[in-house]
Amino acid sequence: MALERPFIRGSNLPINPELLPQGPVNLFARFISPNPITSVNPVQRFPSIHPNAFLSPFSTVIGDVIICDNVFVAPSATLRADEGTPFFMARVPIFKTE
């Protein structure tokens, strides 16, 4: 069975609205995923992203990354914490030097 297309380019056929995406569609999607399982790190860890953080289009967040409140991740930025300690992205310094 062939897949039915919602429209054919250049045709005058009516568009079937049931075949079009429903709701908001983000063409500038972000890539957010757990780290890959390796021999060094056999446990998958998912990123933790605060709802008020802003991830720009085409940004990538992989692994044990913690993004706090009011953090801006620039376009095309990659935050990848596959192995080792987690990455902690905050809007204020964590450690104060005196």
mmCIF file of C-alpha atoms in Angstrom:
data_model
loop_
_atom_site.group_PDB
_atom_site.id
_atom_site.type_symbol
_atom_site.label_atom_id
_atom_site.label_comp_id
_atom_site.label_asym_id
_atom_site.label_seq_id
_atom_site.Cartn_x
_atom_site.Cartn_y
_atom_site.Cartn_z
ATOM 1 C CA MET A 1 0.000 0.000 0.000
ATOM 2 C CA ALA A 2 1.469 3.354 -1.039
ATOM 3 C CA LEU A 3 1.553 6.273 1.367
ATOM 4 C CA GLU A 4 -1.009 8.931 0.573
ATOM 5 C CA ARG A 5 0.452 12.414 0.239
ATOM 6 C CA PRO A 6 -1.445 15.427 1.592
ATOM 7 C CA PHE A 7 -0.828 17.274 -1.686
ATOM 8 C CA ILE A 8 1.044 16.922 -4.934
ATOM 9 C CA ARG A 9 3.254 19.830 -5.988
ATOM 10 C CA GLY A 10 1.810 21.682 -8.936
ATOM 11 C CA SER A 11 -1.549 19.912 -8.862
ATOM 12 C CA ASN A 12 -4.958 21.483 -8.470
ATOM 13 C CA LEU A 13 -6.210 18.648 -6.287
ATOM 14 C CA PRO A 14 -7.666 19.697 -2.920
ATOM 15 C CA ILE A 15 -5.483 19.220 0.157
ATOM 16 C CA ASN A 16 -6.666 16.588 2.596
ATOM 17 C CA PRO A 17 -6.424 18.372 6.006
ATOM 18 C CA GLU A 18 -6.389 15.048 7.882
ATOM 19 C CA LEU A 19 -2.958 14.270 6.418
ATOM 20 C CA LEU A 20 -1.357 17.578 7.434
ATOM 21 C CA PRO A 21 0.410 17.976 10.813
ATOM 22 C CA GLN A 22 -1.909 19.007 13.609
ATOM 23 C CA GLY A 23 -0.905 21.687 16.122
ATOM 24 C CA PRO A 24 2.257 23.756 16.154
ATOM 25 C CA VAL A 25 5.107 22.462 14.009
ATOM 26 C CA ASN A 26 8.661 23.466 14.839
ATOM 27 C CA LEU A 27 10.836 23.301 11.751
ATOM 28 C CA PHE A 28 13.838 24.468 13.776
ATOM 29 C CA ALA A 29 13.915 21.504 16.115
ATOM 30 C CA ARG A 30 16.450 20.986 18.859
ATOM 31 C CA PHE A 31 18.187 17.648 19.381
ATOM 32 C CA ILE A 32 17.902 16.424 22.980
ATOM 33 C CA SER A 33 18.864 12.851 23.823
ATOM 34 C CA PRO A 34 20.548 10.624 26.393
ATOM 35 C CA ASN A 35 24.212 9.740 26.087
ATOM 36 C CA PRO A 36 25.081 6.675 24.031
ATOM 37 C CA ILE A 37 25.997 3.534 25.958
ATOM 38 C CA THR A 38 29.734 2.859 25.766
ATOM 39 C CA SER A 39 32.190 0.565 27.536
ATOM 40 C CA VAL A 40 33.359 3.545 29.622
ATOM 41 C CA ASN A 41 29.844 4.740 30.492
ATOM 42 C CA PRO A 42 27.280 1.884 30.412
ATOM 43 C CA VAL A 43 24.460 3.975 31.984
ATOM 44 C CA GLN A 44 22.270 6.289 29.915
ATOM 45 C CA ARG A 45 21.666 9.696 31.457
ATOM 46 C CA PHE A 46 19.098 12.168 30.159
ATOM 47 C CA PRO A 47 19.504 15.956 30.161
ATOM 48 C CA SER A 48 17.661 17.966 32.802
ATOM 49 C CA ILE A 49 16.357 21.239 31.347
ATOM 50 C CA HIS A 50 14.482 23.864 33.366
ATOM 51 C CA PRO A 51 11.224 25.038 31.724
ATOM 52 C CA ASN A 52 12.454 28.672 31.746
ATOM 53 C CA ALA A 53 15.694 27.835 29.917
ATOM 54 C CA PHE A 54 15.846 28.912 26.267
ATOM 55 C CA LEU A 55 17.328 26.488 23.749
ATOM 56 C CA SER A 56 17.890 28.134 20.399
ATOM 57 C CA PRO A 57 17.116 26.439 17.096
ATOM 58 C CA PHE A 58 19.564 23.760 15.985
ATOM 59 C CA SER A 59 21.092 23.395 19.468
ATOM 60 C CA THR A 60 22.104 19.954 20.736
ATOM 61 C CA VAL A 61 21.993 18.654 24.314
ATOM 62 C CA ILE A 62 23.236 15.112 24.933
ATOM 63 C CA GLY A 63 23.834 13.181 28.128
ATOM 64 C CA ASP A 64 24.164 14.281 31.745
ATOM 65 C CA VAL A 65 23.626 18.021 31.191
ATOM 66 C CA ILE A 66 21.795 20.162 33.757
ATOM 67 C CA ILE A 67 20.444 23.461 32.387
ATOM 68 C CA CYS A 68 19.084 25.808 35.064
ATOM 69 C CA ASP A 69 16.575 28.651 35.143
ATOM 70 C CA ASN A 70 17.031 31.547 32.654
ATOM 71 C CA VAL A 71 19.916 29.973 30.731
ATOM 72 C CA PHE A 72 20.330 30.782 27.037
ATOM 73 C CA VAL A 73 21.819 28.130 24.735
ATOM 74 C CA ALA A 74 23.015 29.769 21.517
ATOM 75 C CA PRO A 75 22.051 28.617 18.006
ATOM 76 C CA SER A 76 24.051 25.621 16.762
ATOM 77 C CA ALA A 77 25.618 25.093 20.210
ATOM 78 C CA THR A 78 26.385 21.551 21.334
ATOM 79 C CA LEU A 79 26.371 20.552 25.015
ATOM 80 C CA ARG A 80 27.567 16.978 25.203
ATOM 81 C CA ALA A 81 28.246 15.214 28.513
ATOM 82 C CA ASP A 82 28.786 11.650 27.388
ATOM 83 C CA GLU A 83 31.396 10.617 29.925
ATOM 84 C CA GLY A 84 32.743 11.961 33.164
ATOM 85 C CA THR A 85 31.067 14.504 35.396
ATOM 86 C CA PRO A 86 27.816 16.235 34.427
ATOM 87 C CA PHE A 87 27.754 19.666 32.791
ATOM 88 C CA PHE A 88 25.997 22.264 34.917
ATOM 89 C CA MET A 89 24.813 25.372 33.047
ATOM 90 C CA ALA A 90 23.657 28.187 35.354
ATOM 91 C CA ARG A 91 23.114 31.925 34.933
ATOM 92 C CA VAL A 92 25.164 32.789 38.027
ATOM 93 C CA PRO A 93 28.569 31.456 39.063
ATOM 94 C CA ILE A 94 28.416 28.391 41.250
ATOM 95 C CA PHE A 95 31.717 29.048 43.020
ATOM 96 C CA LYS A 96 32.560 32.443 44.479
ATOM 97 C CA THR A 97 36.195 33.486 44.768
ATOM 98 C CA GLU A 98 37.143 35.888 47.522
#
